[in-house]
Tab-separated table of C-alpha atoms and ligand atoms in Angstrom:
chain	number	residue	atom	x	y	z
A	1	MET	CA	72.357	174.961	70.915
A	2	GLU	CA	71.932	176.401	74.805
A	3	GLN	CA	70.609	174.865	77.845
A	4	THR	CA	70.630	174.309	81.615
A	5	PRO	CA	70.758	171.278	82.187
A	6	ILE	CA	68.308	169.677	83.887
A	7	LEU	CA	69.577	166.914	85.044
A	8	GLU	CA	73.114	165.811	85.289
A	9	VAL	CA	75.021	162.048	85.653
A	10	GLU	CA	78.221	161.854	86.971
A	11	GLY	CA	79.827	158.682	87.168
A	12	LEU	CA	77.037	156.983	87.388
A	13	CYS	CA	78.105	153.349	88.623
A	14	THR	CA	75.819	150.130	88.670
A	15	THR	CA	76.986	146.706	90.037
A	16	PHE	CA	74.497	143.350	89.972
A	17	GLY	CA	75.464	140.651	92.159
A	18	ARG	CA	74.051	137.521	91.156
A	19	GLY	CA	74.883	133.866	92.420
A	20	GLY	CA	78.240	135.249	93.206
A	21	GLN	CA	79.588	137.414	90.235
A	22	THR	CA	79.953	140.928	90.059
A	23	LEU	CA	77.971	142.348	86.935
A	24	PRO	CA	78.938	145.607	86.421
A	25	ALA	CA	76.244	147.026	84.512
A	26	LEU	CA	76.652	150.206	84.400
A	27	ARG	CA	80.601	151.994	84.097
A	28	ASP	CA	81.443	155.491	85.009
A	29	VAL	CA	78.216	157.043	82.758
A	30	SER	CA	78.177	160.440	83.313
A	31	PHE	CA	76.263	163.008	80.870
A	32	THR	CA	73.756	166.059	81.193
A	33	VAL	CA	70.011	166.698	79.587
A	34	GLY	CA	68.481	170.022	79.073
A	35	GLU	CA	65.314	171.690	78.710
A	36	GLY	CA	63.672	170.957	76.122
A	37	GLU	CA	66.736	169.077	75.051
A	38	VAL	CA	66.709	165.372	73.603
A	39	LEU	CA	68.939	162.986	74.046
A	40	GLY	CA	69.942	159.350	72.623
A	41	LEU	CA	70.461	156.749	73.799
A	42	VAL	CA	72.091	153.493	71.001
A	43	GLY	CA	74.018	150.514	72.032
A	44	GLU	CA	73.094	147.015	71.230
A	45	SER	CA	71.416	144.915	73.414
A	46	GLY	CA	72.580	144.414	77.387
A	47	SER	CA	74.812	147.728	76.458
A	48	GLY	CA	72.875	149.041	79.949
A	49	LYS	CA	70.612	152.010	78.598
A	50	SER	CA	68.051	150.167	79.887
A	51	VAL	CA	70.042	150.117	83.264
A	52	THR	CA	70.291	153.770	82.687
A	53	LEU	CA	67.219	154.693	83.040
A	54	ARG	CA	66.131	152.431	85.678
A	55	SER	CA	69.428	153.925	87.365
A	56	VAL	CA	68.384	158.126	87.303
A	57	LEU	CA	65.054	157.059	88.019
A	58	GLY	CA	66.206	155.429	91.540
A	59	LEU	CA	64.712	151.973	90.877
A	60	ALA	CA	67.926	150.232	90.079
A	61	ARG	CA	69.039	150.458	93.659
A	62	ARG	CA	66.679	148.340	94.325
A	63	TYR	CA	68.475	145.258	92.700
A	64	GLY	CA	72.081	146.025	93.045
A	65	GLU	CA	74.419	148.998	94.325
A	66	VAL	CA	74.610	152.116	92.326
A	67	THR	CA	76.463	154.818	92.777
A	68	GLY	CA	78.142	158.128	91.627
A	69	SER	CA	75.198	161.277	90.978
A	70	VAL	CA	72.205	161.617	89.499
A	71	ARG	CA	71.651	165.475	90.304
A	72	TRP	CA	67.898	166.130	89.346
A	73	GLN	CA	67.862	170.167	89.025
A	74	GLY	CA	70.590	170.605	91.613
A	75	GLN	CA	69.451	168.427	94.027
A	76	GLU	CA	71.450	164.731	94.649
A	77	LEU	CA	68.882	161.961	94.121
A	78	ILE	CA	71.198	159.164	94.746
A	79	THR	CA	70.929	159.623	98.004
A	80	LYS	CA	67.688	160.814	98.422
A	81	SER	CA	65.142	158.166	100.429
A	82	GLU	CA	62.335	156.613	98.872
A	83	ARG	CA	60.079	158.547	100.319
A	84	ASP	CA	61.691	161.874	98.768
A	85	LEU	CA	61.719	160.535	95.530
A	86	ARG	CA	58.342	159.506	94.752
A	87	PRO	CA	57.033	163.537	94.623
A	88	ILE	CA	60.060	163.087	91.858
A	89	ARG	CA	59.050	160.120	89.769
A	90	GLY	CA	55.531	160.895	87.884
A	91	ARG	CA	55.535	164.645	88.540
A	92	ASP	CA	58.686	165.359	87.443
A	93	ILE	CA	60.316	162.735	85.974
A	94	ALA	CA	58.414	160.290	84.284
A	95	MET	CA	59.096	156.805	82.348
A	96	ILE	CA	58.226	155.137	79.763
A	97	PHE	CA	59.131	151.678	80.560
A	98	GLN	CA	60.391	149.240	77.383
A	99	GLU	CA	57.258	146.072	78.400
A	100	PRO	CA	53.750	148.202	78.865
A	101	MET	CA	51.989	144.808	80.763
A	102	THR	CA	54.364	145.061	83.270
A	103	SER	CA	54.323	149.082	84.435
A	104	LEU	CA	50.326	148.457	83.779
A	105	ASN	CA	47.842	147.759	86.564
A	106	PRO	CA	45.450	144.918	85.390
A	107	LEU	CA	43.137	145.640	88.672
A	108	LEU	CA	42.658	148.994	87.348
A	109	THR	CA	41.131	150.292	84.169
A	110	VAL	CA	42.296	152.677	82.203
A	111	GLY	CA	40.879	155.946	83.067
A	112	GLN	CA	41.411	154.697	86.620
A	113	GLN	CA	45.503	154.972	86.270
A	114	LEU	CA	45.461	158.175	83.974
A	115	VAL	CA	43.706	159.645	86.693
A	116	GLU	CA	46.102	158.783	89.736
A	117	THR	CA	48.555	159.934	88.028
A	118	LEU	CA	46.853	163.401	87.696
A	119	GLN	CA	44.796	163.152	91.061
A	120	ALA	CA	48.544	163.158	92.466
A	121	HIS	CA	50.761	164.755	89.951
A	122	THR	CA	48.656	167.614	89.263
A	123	ASP	CA	46.044	170.430	90.770
A	124	LEU	CA	43.009	170.237	87.871
A	125	SER	CA	39.811	168.872	89.504
A	126	ARG	CA	37.549	166.037	88.955
A	127	LYS	CA	35.905	167.240	86.130
A	128	ALA	CA	39.823	168.255	84.785
A	129	ARG	CA	41.598	165.693	85.489
A	130	ARG	CA	38.393	163.269	83.142
A	131	ASP	CA	38.789	166.410	80.635
A	132	ARG	CA	42.360	165.797	80.287
A	133	ALA	CA	42.026	161.591	80.487
A	134	ILE	CA	40.259	161.369	77.195
A	135	GLU	CA	42.443	163.910	75.889
A	136	MET	CA	45.422	162.129	77.060
A	137	LEU	CA	44.050	158.758	75.595
A	138	ASP	CA	43.292	160.860	72.007
A	139	LEU	CA	46.656	162.783	72.088
A	140	VAL	CA	48.369	158.843	71.275
A	141	GLY	CA	45.927	158.258	68.657
A	142	ILE	CA	43.536	155.978	70.567
A	143	PRO	CA	40.056	155.615	69.022
A	144	ALA	CA	36.984	157.068	71.300
A	145	ALA	CA	38.922	157.232	74.227
A	146	ALA	CA	36.044	158.513	76.100
A	147	SER	CA	34.336	155.479	75.758
A	148	ARG	CA	37.828	153.222	76.414
A	149	LEU	CA	38.723	155.063	80.048
A	150	THR	CA	36.849	151.935	81.836
A	151	ASP	CA	37.950	149.515	79.209
A	152	TYR	CA	41.260	147.181	81.535
A	153	PRO	CA	44.591	146.765	79.998
A	154	HIS	CA	44.434	143.106	79.038
A	155	GLN	CA	41.099	144.708	76.701
A	156	PHE	CA	43.899	146.556	74.578
A	157	SER	CA	46.387	145.276	72.046
A	158	GLY	CA	49.634	145.504	72.808
A	159	GLY	CA	50.207	148.407	70.948
A	160	MET	CA	47.166	149.952	72.878
A	161	ARG	CA	49.020	149.482	75.381
A	162	GLN	CA	52.408	151.306	74.993
A	163	ARG	CA	50.163	153.898	74.465
A	164	VAL	CA	48.307	153.636	77.246
A	165	MET	CA	51.153	153.796	79.156
A	166	ILE	CA	52.561	156.728	76.956
A	167	ALA	CA	49.347	158.272	77.749
A	168	ILE	CA	49.884	158.255	81.408
A	169	ALA	CA	53.977	159.142	81.047
A	170	LEU	CA	52.527	162.467	79.569
A	171	ALA	CA	49.895	163.219	82.047
A	172	ALA	CA	50.885	165.127	84.080
A	173	SER	CA	53.653	166.531	81.652
A	174	PRO	CA	56.654	166.459	83.172
A	175	LYS	CA	60.201	168.130	82.764
A	176	LEU	CA	61.741	164.466	81.898
A	177	LEU	CA	60.669	162.053	79.987
A	178	LEU	CA	62.503	158.629	80.529
A	179	ALA	CA	61.626	157.763	76.784
A	180	ASP	CA	63.219	153.483	77.338
A	181	GLU	CA	61.900	152.603	72.942
A	182	PRO	CA	58.426	154.183	72.904
A	183	THR	CA	58.142	153.091	69.901
A	184	THR	CA	59.246	149.782	68.938
A	185	ALA	CA	56.646	148.063	69.397
A	186	LEU	CA	53.813	150.211	67.245
A	187	ASP	CA	53.565	150.975	63.725
A	188	VAL	CA	55.848	153.618	61.527
A	189	THR	CA	52.228	156.048	61.255
A	190	ILE	CA	51.528	155.499	65.062
A	191	GLN	CA	55.342	155.849	65.816
A	192	ALA	CA	55.168	159.060	63.943
A	193	GLN	CA	52.442	160.472	65.747
A	194	ILE	CA	53.790	159.296	69.102
A	195	LEU	CA	56.837	160.845	68.001
A	196	ASP	CA	56.213	164.300	67.275
A	197	LEU	CA	53.981	164.501	70.395
A	198	ILE	CA	57.146	163.628	72.564
A	199	LEU	CA	58.885	166.598	71.467
A	200	ARG	CA	56.037	168.717	70.949
A	201	LEU	CA	56.321	168.880	74.371
A	202	SER	CA	59.683	169.028	74.476
A	203	SER	CA	59.590	172.230	73.152
A	204	ASP	CA	56.427	173.659	74.165
A	205	MET	CA	56.524	172.678	77.720
A	206	LYS	CA	60.265	172.545	77.295
A	207	MET	CA	60.567	168.712	78.599
A	208	GLY	CA	64.009	167.364	78.635
A	209	VAL	CA	63.669	163.496	77.136
A	210	ILE	CA	66.557	160.587	77.351
A	211	MET	CA	65.325	158.138	74.217
A	212	VAL	CA	66.309	155.271	74.389
A	213	THR	CA	65.880	153.257	70.905
A	214	HIS	CA	67.601	150.769	68.209
A	215	ASP	CA	66.151	152.705	65.295
A	216	LEU	CA	68.868	155.219	64.193
A	217	GLY	CA	66.206	157.356	61.993
A	218	VAL	CA	64.874	157.848	64.914
A	219	VAL	CA	67.837	158.955	66.839
A	220	ALA	CA	68.384	161.741	63.156
A	221	GLN	CA	64.901	162.682	63.137
A	222	THR	CA	64.279	163.304	66.818
A	223	CYS	CA	67.080	163.689	69.375
A	224	ASP	CA	69.446	166.890	69.282
A	225	ARG	CA	72.374	165.041	70.912
A	226	VAL	CA	73.298	160.970	71.426
A	227	ALA	CA	75.000	159.231	73.123
A	228	VAL	CA	77.097	155.472	72.287
A	229	MET	CA	76.830	152.606	75.202
A	230	TYR	CA	79.476	149.379	74.743
A	231	ALA	CA	78.821	147.387	78.191
A	232	GLY	CA	77.916	149.812	80.536
A	233	ARG	CA	79.942	152.750	79.218
A	234	ILE	CA	79.314	155.244	77.279
A	235	VAL	CA	82.462	155.697	74.321
A	236	GLU	CA	80.753	158.629	72.210
A	237	GLN	CA	78.726	160.960	72.455
A	238	GLY	CA	77.767	164.962	70.474
A	239	PRO	CA	75.939	166.644	68.922
A	240	VAL	CA	73.293	164.098	66.244
A	241	ARG	CA	74.409	165.502	63.317
A	242	GLN	CA	78.396	165.490	63.658
A	243	VAL	CA	78.004	162.115	64.959
A	244	LEU	CA	75.661	160.380	62.885
A	245	ARG	CA	77.750	161.836	59.903
A	246	ASP	CA	80.702	161.577	61.264
A	247	PRO	CA	81.569	158.736	64.032
A	248	HIS	CA	84.460	158.728	65.749
A	249	HIS	CA	84.518	155.383	67.500
A	250	ALA	CA	85.392	152.351	65.596
A	251	TYR	CA	82.423	150.621	67.552
A	252	THR	CA	79.737	153.962	65.997
A	253	VAL	CA	81.147	153.698	62.323
A	254	GLY	CA	80.288	149.981	63.338
A	255	LEU	CA	76.887	151.016	64.401
A	256	MET	CA	76.200	153.183	61.383
A	257	GLN	CA	77.446	150.440	58.415
A	258	SER	CA	74.459	149.595	57.012
A	259	VAL	CA	73.494	153.399	56.814
A	260	PRO	CA	76.340	155.636	55.165
A	261	GLU	CA	73.319	158.740	54.131
A	262	GLY	CA	70.944	160.090	54.838
A	263	VAL	CA	69.638	158.142	57.795
A	264	ALA	CA	65.955	157.436	56.839
A	265	PRO	CA	63.283	155.618	59.397
A	266	ARG	CA	63.012	152.529	60.961
A	267	THR	CA	67.239	152.319	60.081
A	268	GLN	CA	67.677	149.214	61.978
A	269	LEU	CA	71.643	149.218	63.701
A	270	TYR	CA	74.085	147.150	61.948
A	271	SER	CA	74.893	144.073	63.796
A	272	ILE	CA	78.709	144.461	64.046
A	273	PRO	CA	80.944	141.088	64.058
A	274	GLY	CA	81.426	139.643	67.141
A	275	THR	CA	79.096	139.348	69.786
A	276	PRO	CA	79.510	141.751	73.300
A	277	PRO	CA	81.277	141.045	76.279
A	278	SER	CA	80.484	139.518	79.575
A	279	LEU	CA	80.090	141.814	81.626
A	280	ALA	CA	81.167	139.128	84.695
A	281	HIS	CA	84.329	139.733	82.445
A	282	LEU	CA	85.422	142.405	80.924
A	283	PRO	CA	88.259	142.725	78.741
A	284	PRO	CA	91.675	145.047	81.284
A	285	GLY	CA	91.006	147.639	78.441
A	286	CYS	CA	88.347	148.656	76.125
A	287	ALA	CA	85.523	146.643	76.113
A	288	PHE	CA	85.189	146.826	71.871
A	289	ALA	CA	88.816	146.482	71.394
A	290	PRO	CA	88.556	142.729	70.946
A	291	ARG	CA	86.175	142.958	68.002
A	292	CYS	CA	87.911	146.168	66.661
A	293	ALA	CA	89.833	145.773	63.173
A	294	ALA	CA	91.649	149.042	64.697
A	295	SER	CA	93.039	147.671	68.287
A	296	THR	CA	96.151	148.443	69.192
A	297	GLU	CA	98.353	147.259	71.889
A	298	ALA	CA	98.208	149.144	74.606
A	299	CYS	CA	94.055	149.267	74.088
A	300	LEU	CA	93.887	146.150	75.089
A	301	ALA	CA	95.510	146.803	78.403
A	302	THR	CA	94.210	149.955	79.992
A	303	ARG	CA	90.782	151.470	79.536
A	304	PRO	CA	90.486	154.329	77.669
A	305	ALA	CA	88.916	157.444	79.587
A	306	LEU	CA	85.750	159.607	77.690
A	307	LEU	CA	87.702	163.002	76.871
A	308	ARG	CA	86.797	165.996	75.035
A	309	VAL	CA	87.858	165.396	71.144
A	310	SER	CA	85.798	169.215	70.060
A	311	GLU	CA	83.850	171.805	71.589
A	312	ASP	CA	80.827	169.961	72.075
A	313	ARG	CA	81.609	166.101	71.382
A	314	GLN	CA	83.466	163.189	73.649
A	315	LEU	CA	84.903	159.877	72.718
A	316	ALA	CA	86.695	157.014	75.252
A	317	CYS	CA	89.546	155.500	71.764
A	318	PHE	CA	93.190	155.605	71.834
A	319	ASN	CA	93.229	155.136	68.423
A	320	PRO	CA	90.029	156.139	66.340
A	321	LYS	CA	91.800	155.529	63.338
A	322	ASN	CA	87.810	154.537	61.746
A	323	GLN	CA	86.787	157.555	60.852
A	324	THR	CA	85.982	159.626	57.827
A	325	LYS	CA	87.532	162.949	58.666
A	326	GLY	CA	90.233	162.626	60.658
A	327	CYS	CA	90.520	163.307	63.830
A	328	ALA	CA	90.119	166.230	66.682
A	329	ALA	CA	91.568	164.145	69.119
B	401	ADP	P1	69.721	146.922	77.016
B	401	ADP	O1	70.894	148.397	77.137
B	401	ADP	O2	69.332	146.781	75.973
B	401	ADP	O3	68.791	148.412	77.567
B	401	ADP	P2	69.774	146.513	79.860
B	401	ADP	O4	70.200	147.944	80.470
B	401	ADP	O5	68.909	146.008	80.379
B	401	ADP	O6	70.305	146.240	78.435
B	401	ADP	O7	70.978	145.457	80.996
B	401	ADP	C1	72.772	146.042	81.030
B	401	ADP	C2	72.941	144.933	81.948
B	401	ADP	O8	72.413	144.700	83.182
B	401	ADP	C3	72.440	142.962	81.342
B	401	ADP	O9	73.667	142.352	81.196
B	401	ADP	C4	71.153	142.572	82.213
B	401	ADP	O10	71.064	141.139	81.901
B	401	ADP	C5	72.051	142.926	83.599
B	401	ADP	N1	70.899	143.930	84.047
B	401	ADP	C6	69.938	144.832	84.264
B	401	ADP	N2	69.258	144.768	84.910
B	401	ADP	C7	70.007	142.690	86.129
B	401	ADP	C8	69.117	142.842	87.225
B	401	ADP	N3	67.905	143.241	87.815
B	401	ADP	N4	69.846	142.037	88.580
B	401	ADP	C9	70.607	141.332	87.152
B	401	ADP	N5	71.491	142.204	86.313
B	401	ADP	C10	70.695	143.137	85.684
B	402	MG	MG1	66.972	147.857	77.412
């Protein structure tokens, strides 16, 4: 697919300090998102997916040190002031958070929150804002949408709150959507509706998407490309069909283990034996080496860089033996 990158992330490093310890949550993360492109971000819990989204949006620097480059339509965001970032958040780049309760304001009605977003980021008239608010609640599958505008977040069930948050994120038609496990809490039918809505906006409005998910079925069905994260780094990325059909990294192979062919919806990531390394005590070499059946001394001693192995695939592995069809490296 021919795409102009709207987001270019290069060498992103995010480090938290906690009790005198340094936690390198992201280490040299690089990727791009094109106009209308859906990039999947997968990996075990704690691998840095949410921190990646928060770092892109300029939220992680409130808690840690963020270095590297995040270019949004050519502008560097890392060095922008909070004031200059504010108009970009919500209007250009919107985020669906993993925890809906922390991002909805409990003191404002759902209608007020939708209208506030539309007021800040669009030129719509008062009447058009109300119509748009109802339309968005309707689109995300909230029954009797018009009558729910005056309800507060606590009057919605967990799944409904998630939908409200998605409605708010999508209301101002952002150019990039950062979706952090957006449908995990929802039932299959609603999940399919919301993914359809996101995909439709992505293709109609050329909205780029970074989709964080634990569900390989969602990746297979919605993403153009996928990046696999392990211990704060991207270890493999490429076109989704190629990566799922022929994973090169032993970690990706592990994730795919329970899904030999034809990934169905609700396919959860396989649990790989062993535990992810503590970020405070990362091994000097490949962070996955202690869990990797194919690891050698080189893997334990030196960290493999993420390198191009074919036209549009990248891999950080010295010893990609575990693949099914031979390696391009
Ligand atoms: P996930 O891939 O599950 O979304 P996260 O990106 O949330 O993982 O977290 C990556 C690592 O960063 C975890 O070890 C987490 O504990 C740590 N982390 C995230 N946010 C903070 C914070 N505000 N302060 C300290 N550590 C954090
Ligand atoms: Mg997360």
